[in-house]
Short mmCIF file of C-alpha atoms and ligand atoms in Angstrom, two decimals:
data_model
loop_
_atom_site.label_atom_id
_atom_site.label_comp_id
_atom_site.label_asym_id
_atom_site.label_seq_id
_atom_site.Cartn_x
_atom_site.Cartn_y
_atom_site.Cartn_z
CA UNK O 89 1.97 -14.73 35.50
CA UNK O 90 0.33 -11.95 37.39
CA UNK O 91 -2.80 -10.65 35.72
CA UNK O 92 -3.12 -6.90 36.06
CA UNK O 93 -6.43 -5.72 37.46
CA UNK O 94 -8.89 -4.17 35.02
CA UNK O 95 -9.52 -0.54 35.61
CA UNK O 96 -13.22 -0.94 36.43
CA UNK O 97 -15.48 -3.90 37.06
CA UNK O 98 -19.15 -3.77 36.01
CA UNK O 99 -21.71 -6.20 37.45
CA UNK O 100 -23.01 -9.12 35.41
CA UNK O 101 -26.09 -8.33 33.37
CA UNK O 102 -29.03 -10.44 32.08
CA UNK O 103 -28.85 -9.62 28.42
CA UNK O 104 -26.66 -8.00 25.87
CA UNK O 105 -29.24 -5.14 25.61
CA UNK O 106 -27.90 -3.95 29.02
CA UNK O 107 -24.45 -3.44 27.47
CA UNK O 108 -25.78 -0.84 25.14
CA UNK O 109 -24.44 2.74 25.79
CA UNK O 110 -22.06 4.10 28.33
CA UNK O 111 -19.33 3.98 25.82
CA UNK O 112 -15.84 5.32 26.58
CA UNK O 113 -14.73 8.90 25.68
CA UNK O 114 -11.11 8.83 24.70
CA UNK O 115 -8.66 11.64 24.31
CA UNK O 116 -7.01 12.04 20.93
CA UNK O 117 -3.18 12.25 21.55
CA UNK O 118 -1.96 15.78 21.10
CA UNK O 119 0.86 14.47 18.84
CA UNK O 120 -1.71 12.75 16.52
CA UNK O 121 -1.21 15.67 14.07
CA UNK O 122 1.49 18.45 13.79
CA UNK O 123 -0.68 21.60 13.92
CA UNK O 124 -1.55 23.41 17.06
CA UNK O 125 -5.05 22.65 18.34
CA UNK O 126 -7.24 22.28 21.33
CA UNK O 127 -8.14 18.86 22.93
CA UNK O 128 -10.31 16.48 20.95
CA UNK O 129 -12.23 13.55 22.61
CA UNK O 130 -13.54 10.59 20.69
CA UNK O 131 -16.82 8.92 21.75
CA UNK O 132 -16.20 5.20 20.88
CA UNK O 133 -19.77 4.16 19.74
CA UNK O 134 -18.31 1.13 17.88
CA UNK O 135 -18.00 -0.59 21.28
CA UNK O 136 -21.72 -1.07 21.43
CA UNK O 137 -22.77 -4.81 21.27
CA UNK O 138 -23.31 -4.90 17.47
CA UNK O 139 -20.45 -2.57 16.69
CA UNK O 140 -22.19 0.74 16.15
CA UNK O 141 -24.04 3.77 17.57
CA UNK O 142 -27.21 2.29 16.09
CA UNK O 143 -27.79 -0.11 18.95
CA UNK O 144 -29.04 2.74 21.02
CA UNK O 145 -31.76 3.80 18.65
CA UNK O 146 -32.75 0.17 17.81
CA UNK O 147 -33.49 -0.55 21.41
CA UNK O 148 -35.35 2.78 21.86
CA UNK O 149 -37.46 2.41 18.73
CA UNK O 150 -38.51 -1.10 19.63
CA UNK O 151 -39.35 -0.17 23.21
CA UNK O 152 -41.33 2.79 21.94
CA UNK O 153 -43.28 0.75 19.44
CA UNK O 154 -44.09 -1.88 22.08
CA UNK O 155 -45.35 0.78 24.38
CA UNK O 156 -47.55 2.31 21.63
CA UNK O 157 -48.79 -1.17 20.69
CA UNK O 158 -47.40 -0.96 17.15
CA UNK O 159 -45.10 -4.00 17.65
CA UNK O 160 -46.79 -6.97 19.34
CA UNK O 161 -45.37 -10.30 20.45
CA UNK O 162 -44.57 -12.61 17.43
CA UNK O 163 -44.30 -9.51 15.25
CA UNK O 164 -41.76 -8.83 12.50
CA UNK O 165 -39.45 -5.78 12.38
CA UNK O 166 -38.92 -4.54 8.76
CA UNK O 167 -36.47 -1.74 8.31
CA UNK O 168 -34.39 -0.06 5.64
CA UNK O 169 -30.86 0.27 6.79
CA UNK O 170 -27.32 1.08 5.60
CA UNK O 171 -26.40 -1.83 7.79
CA UNK O 172 -25.67 -0.57 11.26
CA UNK O 173 -29.31 0.09 12.27
CA UNK O 174 -30.10 -3.31 10.87
CA UNK O 175 -27.45 -5.03 13.03
CA UNK O 176 -28.72 -3.13 16.14
CA UNK O 177 -32.25 -4.26 15.40
CA UNK O 178 -31.11 -7.74 14.84
CA UNK O 179 -29.62 -7.81 18.42
CA UNK O 180 -32.77 -6.36 19.90
CA UNK O 181 -34.91 -8.82 17.91
CA UNK O 182 -32.84 -11.76 19.01
CA UNK O 183 -33.07 -10.73 22.71
CA UNK O 184 -36.78 -9.97 22.61
CA UNK O 185 -37.98 -12.73 20.33
CA UNK O 186 -39.02 -10.81 17.11
CA UNK O 187 -38.54 -11.87 13.53
CA UNK O 188 -36.71 -9.40 11.25
CA UNK O 189 -36.48 -8.43 7.59
CA UNK O 190 -33.82 -5.87 6.53
CA UNK O 191 -33.72 -3.91 3.20
CA UNK O 192 -30.16 -2.72 2.35
CA UNK O 193 -28.79 -0.90 -0.74
CA UNK O 194 -26.23 -2.71 -2.81
CA UNK O 195 -23.47 -0.15 -2.26
CA UNK O 196 -22.95 -1.36 1.32
CA UNK O 197 -20.01 -3.54 2.07
CA UNK O 198 -20.40 -7.36 1.87
CA UNK O 199 -19.25 -7.64 5.45
CA UNK O 200 -22.28 -5.69 6.63
CA UNK O 201 -24.65 -7.87 4.68
CA UNK O 202 -22.97 -11.04 6.05
CA UNK O 203 -23.30 -9.71 9.63
CA UNK O 204 -27.06 -9.11 9.22
CA UNK O 205 -27.48 -12.66 7.88
CA UNK O 206 -25.31 -14.06 10.68
CA UNK O 207 -27.55 -12.30 13.18
CA UNK O 208 -30.62 -14.02 11.78
CA UNK O 209 -32.19 -11.38 9.44
CA UNK O 210 -33.88 -11.98 6.13
CA UNK O 211 -31.89 -9.58 3.94
CA UNK O 212 -33.36 -7.95 0.76
CA UNK O 213 -30.77 -6.16 -1.26
CA UNK O 214 -31.97 -3.35 -3.50
CA UNK O 215 -30.18 -1.13 -6.08
CA UNK O 216 -28.40 1.87 -4.61
CA UNK O 217 -28.58 3.99 -7.80
CA UNK O 218 -32.27 4.65 -7.90
CA UNK O 219 -34.11 7.87 -6.94
CA UNK O 220 -36.00 8.13 -3.69
CA UNK O 221 -39.28 8.12 -5.64
CA UNK O 222 -38.48 4.73 -7.29
CA UNK O 223 -40.45 1.88 -5.89
CA UNK O 224 -37.20 -0.12 -5.74
CA UNK O 225 -35.62 2.54 -3.29
CA UNK O 226 -34.76 0.72 -0.13
CA UNK O 227 -37.10 2.86 1.94
CA UNK O 228 -40.06 2.17 -0.32
CA UNK O 229 -39.30 -1.54 -0.32
CA UNK O 230 -39.18 -1.70 3.45
CA UNK O 231 -42.42 0.25 3.81
CA UNK O 232 -44.11 -2.11 1.30
CA UNK O 233 -42.87 -5.32 2.98
CA UNK O 234 -43.94 -4.04 6.38
CA UNK O 235 -47.44 -3.22 5.17
CA UNK O 236 -47.81 -6.60 3.45
CA UNK O 237 -46.57 -8.65 6.40
CA UNK O 238 -49.03 -9.57 9.22
CA UNK O 239 -47.61 -8.16 12.46
CA UNK O 240 -45.06 -6.17 10.38
CA UNK O 241 -43.66 -2.97 11.91
CA UNK O 242 -41.47 -0.42 10.05
CA UNK O 243 -39.48 1.63 12.53
CA UNK O 244 -38.60 4.25 9.76
CA UNK O 245 -35.55 5.49 11.70
CA UNK O 246 -35.41 8.63 9.48
CA UNK O 247 -38.64 10.00 10.95
CA UNK O 248 -38.89 8.22 14.28
CA UNK O 249 -38.82 10.45 17.40
CA UNK O 250 -37.42 7.65 19.57
CA UNK O 251 -34.25 7.78 17.38
CA UNK O 252 -33.44 11.36 18.43
CA UNK O 253 -34.73 10.90 21.94
CA UNK O 254 -32.28 7.96 22.63
CA UNK O 255 -29.43 10.29 21.85
CA UNK O 256 -30.99 13.19 23.85
CA UNK O 257 -31.49 11.02 26.90
CA UNK O 258 -28.39 8.77 26.45
CA UNK O 259 -25.43 9.74 24.32
CA UNK O 260 -25.82 13.55 24.91
CA UNK O 261 -26.05 13.16 28.72
CA UNK O 262 -23.17 10.72 28.71
CA UNK O 263 -20.87 13.11 26.83
CA UNK O 264 -21.83 16.01 29.17
CA UNK O 265 -21.03 13.92 32.20
CA UNK O 266 -17.81 12.48 30.71
CA UNK O 267 -16.51 16.05 29.93
CA UNK O 268 -17.82 17.27 33.26
CA UNK O 269 -19.50 20.10 31.38
CA UNK O 270 -16.39 21.27 29.83
CA UNK O 271 -17.21 20.95 26.13
CA UNK O 272 -17.01 23.74 23.50
CA UNK O 273 -17.94 22.00 20.28
CA UNK O 274 -19.65 18.75 19.18
CA UNK O 275 -18.88 17.57 15.65
CA UNK O 276 -20.67 14.79 13.74
CA UNK O 277 -22.16 13.70 10.48
CA UNK O 278 -25.79 13.02 10.02
CA UNK O 279 -27.60 10.13 8.29
CA UNK O 280 -30.93 10.24 9.93
CA UNK O 281 -29.81 13.20 11.95
CA UNK O 282 -30.81 11.52 15.17
CA UNK O 283 -27.35 11.56 16.58
CA UNK O 284 -26.57 15.12 15.79
CA UNK O 285 -29.98 16.45 16.81
CA UNK O 286 -30.37 14.39 20.01
CA UNK O 287 -26.85 15.17 21.23
CA UNK O 288 -27.12 18.75 20.06
CA UNK O 289 -30.34 19.31 21.90
CA UNK O 290 -28.96 17.76 25.14
CA UNK O 291 -25.73 19.80 25.05
CA UNK O 292 -27.36 23.19 24.10
CA UNK O 293 -29.90 22.76 26.92
CA UNK O 294 -26.97 22.41 29.37
CA UNK O 295 -24.99 25.26 27.77
CA UNK O 296 -26.31 27.14 24.79
CA UNK O 297 -22.91 28.28 23.69
CA UNK O 298 -21.76 24.79 22.80
CA UNK O 299 -21.26 24.72 19.03
CA UNK O 300 -22.93 21.94 17.10
CA UNK O 301 -21.08 21.29 13.84
CA UNK O 302 -22.59 19.08 11.23
CA UNK O 303 -20.32 17.12 8.72
CA UNK O 304 -21.46 16.00 5.19
CA UNK O 305 -19.80 14.20 2.27
CA UNK O 306 -19.98 16.15 -1.05
CA UNK O 307 -23.11 14.91 -2.87
CA UNK O 308 -25.37 14.80 0.19
CA UNK O 309 -27.95 17.52 0.24
CA UNK O 310 -27.85 18.24 3.99
CA UNK O 311 -25.00 20.76 4.30
CA UNK O 312 -26.22 22.74 1.20
CA UNK O 313 -29.77 22.81 2.59
CA UNK O 314 -28.56 24.03 5.97
CA UNK O 315 -26.52 26.81 4.25
CA UNK O 316 -28.91 27.97 1.49
CA UNK O 317 -32.25 26.46 2.27
CA UNK O 318 -32.20 24.95 -1.26
CA UNK O 319 -32.34 21.33 -2.22
CA UNK O 320 -29.42 20.43 -4.53
CA UNK O 321 -29.41 17.46 -6.90
CA UNK O 322 -27.82 14.62 -4.80
CA UNK O 323 -24.56 13.14 -6.16
CA UNK O 324 -22.58 9.93 -5.42
CA UNK O 325 -20.21 9.56 -2.49
CA UNK O 326 -18.60 6.47 -0.93
CA UNK O 327 -18.59 7.04 2.81
CA UNK O 328 -21.34 4.90 4.39
CA UNK O 329 -24.02 5.79 6.94
CA UNK O 330 -23.92 9.57 6.55
CA UNK O 331 -25.26 12.08 4.03
CA UNK O 332 -28.76 12.14 2.59
CA UNK O 333 -30.78 12.67 -0.56
CA UNK O 334 -33.92 13.97 1.25
CA UNK O 335 -34.37 15.87 4.54
CA UNK O 336 -34.97 13.35 7.30
CA UNK O 337 -37.48 14.26 9.97
CA UNK O 338 -34.91 13.36 12.72
CA UNK O 339 -32.57 16.07 11.48
CA UNK O 340 -33.10 19.51 13.26
CA UNK O 341 -31.32 22.19 11.28
CA UNK O 342 -32.08 24.79 13.97
CA UNK O 343 -29.55 23.24 16.38
CA UNK O 344 -26.66 23.27 13.93
CA UNK O 345 -24.14 26.21 14.04
CA UNK O 346 -21.95 25.30 11.06
CA UNK O 347 -21.66 22.55 8.47
CA UNK O 348 -18.37 21.18 7.05
CA UNK O 349 -17.95 19.15 3.88
CA UNK O 350 -15.31 16.41 3.81
CA UNK O 351 -14.32 14.34 0.76
CA UNK O 352 -14.36 10.66 0.84
CA UNK O 353 -10.57 10.13 0.27
CA UNK O 354 -9.70 12.50 3.27
CA UNK O 355 -12.18 10.60 5.45
CA UNK O 356 -10.82 7.21 4.59
CA UNK O 357 -7.22 8.15 4.87
CA UNK O 358 -7.99 9.61 8.35
CA UNK O 359 -9.71 6.46 9.54
CA UNK O 360 -6.59 4.49 8.42
CA UNK O 361 -4.25 6.89 10.18
CA UNK O 362 -6.29 6.79 13.35
CA UNK O 363 -6.29 2.99 13.46
CA UNK O 364 -2.38 2.93 12.97
CA UNK O 365 -1.54 5.72 15.26
CA UNK O 366 -4.00 5.00 18.16
CA UNK O 367 -5.47 1.57 17.86
CA UNK O 368 -8.84 3.13 17.51
CA UNK O 369 -10.32 0.95 14.64
CA UNK O 370 -13.32 2.75 13.23
CA UNK O 371 -15.12 3.14 9.88
CA UNK O 372 -15.10 5.76 7.18
CA UNK O 373 -17.64 8.05 8.77
CA UNK O 374 -15.44 8.20 11.89
CA UNK O 375 -12.58 9.40 9.71
CA UNK O 376 -14.91 12.04 8.20
CA UNK O 377 -15.89 13.19 11.74
CA UNK O 378 -12.26 13.41 12.85
CA UNK O 379 -11.10 15.44 9.78
CA UNK O 380 -13.89 17.87 10.61
CA UNK O 381 -13.13 17.83 14.36
CA UNK O 382 -9.44 18.70 13.71
CA UNK O 383 -10.50 21.64 11.48
CA UNK O 384 -12.68 22.91 14.22
CA UNK O 385 -10.12 22.32 16.99
CA UNK O 386 -7.55 24.41 15.09
CA UNK O 387 -9.90 27.43 15.14
CA UNK O 388 -10.59 27.26 18.98
CA UNK O 389 -8.56 28.51 21.91
CA UNK O 390 -5.87 26.00 23.20
CA UNK O 391 -7.92 25.24 26.37
CA UNK O 392 -11.21 24.47 24.53
CA UNK O 393 -12.64 20.97 24.07
CA UNK O 394 -14.13 19.33 21.00
CA UNK O 395 -16.00 16.09 21.10
CA UNK O 396 -16.69 13.89 18.11
CA UNK O 397 -18.24 10.47 17.57
CA UNK O 398 -16.78 7.17 16.12
CA UNK O 399 -20.10 5.64 14.89
CA UNK O 400 -18.94 2.21 13.82
CA UNK O 401 -16.06 -0.24 13.61
CA UNK O 402 -13.30 -0.61 11.01
CA UNK O 403 -14.11 -4.32 10.87
CA UNK O 404 -17.13 -3.57 8.62
CA UNK O 405 -14.80 -2.03 6.01
CA UNK O 406 -11.92 -4.54 5.65
CA UNK O 407 -12.75 -4.91 1.97
CA UNK O 408 -13.03 -1.22 1.45
CA UNK O 409 -11.37 1.58 3.56
CA UNK O 410 -8.81 -0.90 4.96
CA UNK O 411 -8.04 -2.65 1.64
CA UNK O 412 -5.09 -1.13 -0.12
CA UNK O 413 -6.33 -2.43 -3.40
CA UNK O 414 -9.76 -0.90 -3.06
CA UNK O 415 -8.33 2.46 -1.94
CA UNK O 416 -5.94 2.54 -4.87
CA UNK O 417 -8.60 1.48 -7.43
CA UNK O 418 -10.85 4.23 -6.26
CA UNK O 419 -7.98 6.83 -6.41
CA UNK O 420 -8.06 7.53 -2.62
CA UNK O 421 -4.40 6.78 -2.31
CA UNK O 422 -1.76 8.71 -4.33
CA UNK O 423 -1.82 7.83 -8.06
CA UNK O 424 1.25 6.60 -9.84
CA UNK O 425 2.20 8.37 -13.13
CA UNK O 426 1.17 6.30 -16.13
CA UNK O 427 4.52 7.23 -17.70
CA UNK O 428 6.56 5.31 -15.20
CA UNK O 429 4.10 2.76 -13.72
CA UNK O 430 5.13 -0.81 -13.56
CA UNK O 431 2.90 -3.85 -13.35
CA UNK O 432 3.50 -4.13 -9.61
CA UNK O 433 1.55 -0.84 -9.30
CA UNK O 434 -1.59 -2.50 -10.81
CA UNK O 435 -1.43 -5.84 -9.07
CA UNK O 436 -3.81 -6.33 -6.13
CA UNK O 437 -2.61 -8.20 -3.06
CA UNK O 438 -3.06 -11.82 -3.96
CA UNK O 439 -1.46 -14.95 -2.69
CA UNK O 440 1.30 -16.38 -4.76
CA UNK O 441 1.24 -20.02 -5.39
CA UNK O 442 2.62 -22.82 -7.71
CA UNK O 443 2.53 -26.58 -7.44
CA UNK O 444 5.37 -29.03 -8.20
CA UNK O 445 4.95 -31.51 -11.14
CA UNK O 446 4.92 -34.45 -8.73
CA UNK O 447 2.08 -33.00 -6.62
CA UNK O 448 -1.35 -34.84 -6.94
CA UNK O 449 -4.09 -33.48 -9.20
CA UNK O 450 -6.30 -33.45 -6.04
CA UNK O 451 -3.85 -31.03 -4.30
CA UNK O 452 -3.56 -28.88 -7.41
CA UNK O 453 -7.29 -28.46 -7.84
CA UNK O 454 -7.62 -27.52 -4.17
CA UNK O 455 -4.89 -24.93 -4.45
CA UNK O 456 -6.45 -23.43 -7.54
CA UNK O 457 -9.87 -23.17 -5.75
CA UNK O 458 -8.65 -21.94 -2.35
CA UNK O 459 -5.91 -19.53 -3.46
CA UNK O 460 -7.66 -18.15 -6.43
CA UNK O 461 -4.49 -18.15 -8.64
CA UNK O 462 -5.90 -19.14 -12.03
CA UNK O 463 -4.43 -20.64 -14.07
CA UNK O 464 -2.48 -22.41 -11.42
CA UNK O 465 1.40 -22.42 -12.33
CA UNK O 466 3.20 -25.73 -12.23
CA UNK O 467 6.90 -25.16 -11.66
CA UNK O 468 10.04 -27.14 -10.97
CA UNK O 469 11.99 -24.82 -8.74
CA UNK O 470 12.20 -21.58 -10.74
CA UNK O 471 11.30 -23.16 -14.01
CA UNK O 472 7.77 -22.67 -15.10
CA UNK O 473 6.58 -25.93 -16.86
CA UNK O 474 2.91 -25.08 -17.61
CA UNK O 475 -0.41 -24.42 -15.85
CA UNK O 476 -3.18 -26.61 -14.60
CA UNK O 477 -5.75 -27.46 -17.29
CA UNK O 478 -8.95 -26.94 -15.33
CA UNK O 479 -11.17 -28.28 -18.09
CA UNK O 480 -9.16 -31.50 -18.26
CA UNK O 481 -9.35 -31.78 -14.46
CA UNK O 482 -13.12 -31.37 -14.67
CA UNK O 483 -13.30 -34.13 -17.28
CA UNK O 484 -11.38 -36.38 -14.91
CA UNK O 485 -13.88 -35.60 -12.12
CA UNK O 486 -16.97 -36.11 -14.33
CA UNK O 487 -15.55 -39.56 -15.35
CA UNK O 488 -15.48 -40.36 -11.51
CA UNK O 489 -11.70 -40.64 -11.48
CA UNK O 490 -9.88 -40.42 -8.06
CA UNK O 491 -7.70 -37.21 -8.37
CA UNK O 492 -5.40 -38.31 -5.60
CA UNK O 493 -4.14 -41.09 -7.96
CA UNK O 494 -2.95 -38.73 -10.66
CA UNK O 495 -0.09 -36.32 -10.66
CA UNK O 496 -0.80 -32.76 -11.89
CA UNK O 497 1.12 -33.42 -15.05
CA UNK O 498 -1.86 -35.41 -16.19
CA UNK O 499 -3.77 -32.15 -16.65
CA UNK O 500 -0.95 -29.69 -17.64
CA UNK O 501 -1.31 -27.21 -20.43
CA UNK O 502 0.84 -24.35 -21.83
CA UNK O 503 1.25 -21.30 -19.69
CA UNK O 504 -0.15 -17.94 -20.78
CA UNK O 505 2.52 -15.18 -21.46
CA UNK O 506 4.64 -14.35 -18.49
CA UNK O 507 5.66 -10.82 -17.38
CA UNK O 508 7.51 -9.61 -14.36
CA UNK O 509 6.41 -7.29 -11.63
CA UNK O 510 9.01 -4.71 -12.85
CA UNK O 511 7.79 -4.68 -16.48
CA UNK O 512 6.10 -1.47 -17.67
CA UNK O 513 2.25 -1.71 -17.25
CA UNK O 514 1.87 -0.97 -21.06
CA UNK O 515 3.51 -4.27 -21.87
CA UNK O 516 0.27 -5.92 -20.52
CA UNK O 517 -1.92 -3.93 -22.85
CA UNK O 518 -0.36 -5.39 -25.90
CA UNK O 519 -0.78 -8.92 -24.55
CA UNK O 520 -4.39 -8.38 -23.36
CA UNK O 521 -5.35 -7.76 -26.96
CA UNK O 522 -5.21 -11.44 -27.56
CA UNK O 523 -5.20 -13.03 -23.96
CA UNK O 524 -7.64 -13.04 -21.11
CA UNK O 525 -5.04 -13.72 -18.45
CA UNK O 526 -1.24 -13.33 -17.91
CA UNK O 527 1.08 -14.83 -15.31
CA UNK O 528 3.24 -12.39 -13.37
CA UNK O 529 6.66 -13.51 -12.06
CA UNK O 530 7.09 -12.13 -8.57
CA UNK O 531 10.05 -12.28 -6.25
CA UNK O 532 9.24 -15.70 -5.06
CA UNK O 533 6.63 -17.26 -7.21
CA UNK O 534 3.95 -16.44 -9.83
CA UNK O 535 0.51 -14.77 -9.59
CA UNK O 536 -2.21 -14.30 -12.20
CA UNK O 537 -3.38 -11.00 -13.71
CA UNK O 538 -6.73 -11.13 -15.35
CA UNK O 539 -7.95 -8.56 -17.95
CA UNK O 540 -10.78 -7.64 -15.70
CA UNK O 541 -8.56 -6.97 -12.63
CA UNK O 542 -6.16 -4.95 -14.86
CA UNK O 543 -9.10 -2.75 -16.16
CA UNK O 544 -10.32 -2.28 -12.63
CA UNK O 545 -6.83 -1.14 -11.51
CA UNK O 546 -6.35 1.45 -14.33
CA UNK O 547 -7.67 4.39 -12.21
CA UNK O 548 -4.66 3.88 -9.89
CA UNK O 549 -2.61 5.54 -12.63
CA UNK O 550 -2.31 9.27 -13.30
CA UNK O 551 -2.73 9.55 -17.08
CA UNK O 552 -2.60 13.33 -17.16
CA UNK O 553 1.17 14.01 -16.89
C1 PLP M 252 -21.47 4.56 10.05
C2 PLP M 252 -22.49 5.60 10.43
N1 PLP M 252 -22.04 6.81 10.76
C3 PLP M 252 -22.90 7.82 11.14
C4 PLP M 252 -24.23 7.65 11.08
C5 PLP M 252 -25.15 8.84 11.39
O1 PLP M 252 -26.12 8.67 12.34
P1 PLP M 252 -27.46 9.24 12.37
O2 PLP M 252 -28.40 8.35 11.59
O3 PLP M 252 -27.94 9.26 13.75
O4 PLP M 252 -27.42 10.64 11.75
C6 PLP M 252 -24.65 6.41 10.77
C7 PLP M 252 -26.04 6.17 10.60
O5 PLP M 252 -26.52 5.22 9.98
C8 PLP M 252 -23.83 5.40 10.36
O6 PLP M 252 -24.23 4.19 10.03
#
């Protein structure tokens, strides 16, 4: 088979640090949406080595600290992070030989925490719902650990000049060059503000009429502060990496020409649409940026050009933005009327599984553990005989019995009540008064519905009508 040539060849490099930056700028297809608008280009920052824009600032902050003598060989980097800066710092730490501790709030996705551990960090998880003055706030915890650790260095990305500078010297110049100077507006959210301020400063220096548009989730204080100069009470929001509860030093309000507020649901649905329609697989804040960029692009002349940023990859949000169950539970996908809802509307995607009566107990125990269908149905064809009695199986194990020598029937007990996918959801409420779990008959098997999962799924229903 003939292998097509790649479009460009880059020379081999010595370390992954040299692969940071120079990310592609990709045109959003004009038929992505059905309203007239000018061109939009997306800067794919998720193609950096650790999967986010933050690789840029991680390298710049470490190099800056080394130059100033704040970080010495054998030192330890200690940072508070919503995940992405942490991953970037891990990559830099691995390449340059530093130890690393990361402090992350518990609202961040499990995938992000797993990535930090995989990259060698000591991870400290702190509660997300504490005020910024609380000693348990992730910034306070990072500051304290750094101060108490010999050789510890706290980059403090929110107030670090090297953060903004890396975008001024890097990302901003790249965008200007990639657009060949033809850019009318740059649209992006702010966490630390480094991206928006650094790129904003670079673009305005080249052409002061380039509009810099900030984007915020409702609940963040930045947009309100920019508009009114007043600090509102921060509120909760689900998009990760953007929005703030205090004004970061890296955020320069004077560069910003307008601020848009985009709700979580809109941001997440846009990220999902972008992935399906273009193959650009980005996170929730990318969706937020794109909703705002589309709004801006509809107000500009047809020959104008808007650029926005895709800060991180959708892979970090498989259990959130890209999980239908999570999106439905949170009410980000259309709700089903409680009057007409069936059990199928409340069930999360779960494997279906049953074992045959002649299967071994060892096989059944493995199925129950691996597939998470508990209690595990035991069926002869379409006839449900009972379920695996896990306590009896545990007793066999504690007595040292070889489970491969028994059929599952040795540990079978009565099945809980069975409903079908098509049954009204209210039928389950009656049964949950006396049972912790039900079995649900699906088209080709059974699955389990636990009281806890059922409660979690109730916000999927519209109880108002
Ligand atoms: C996913 C995501 N989007 C956007 C941003 C905003 O970047 P900045 O901190 O430069 O404002 C961040 C920052 O952490 C992020 O993680």
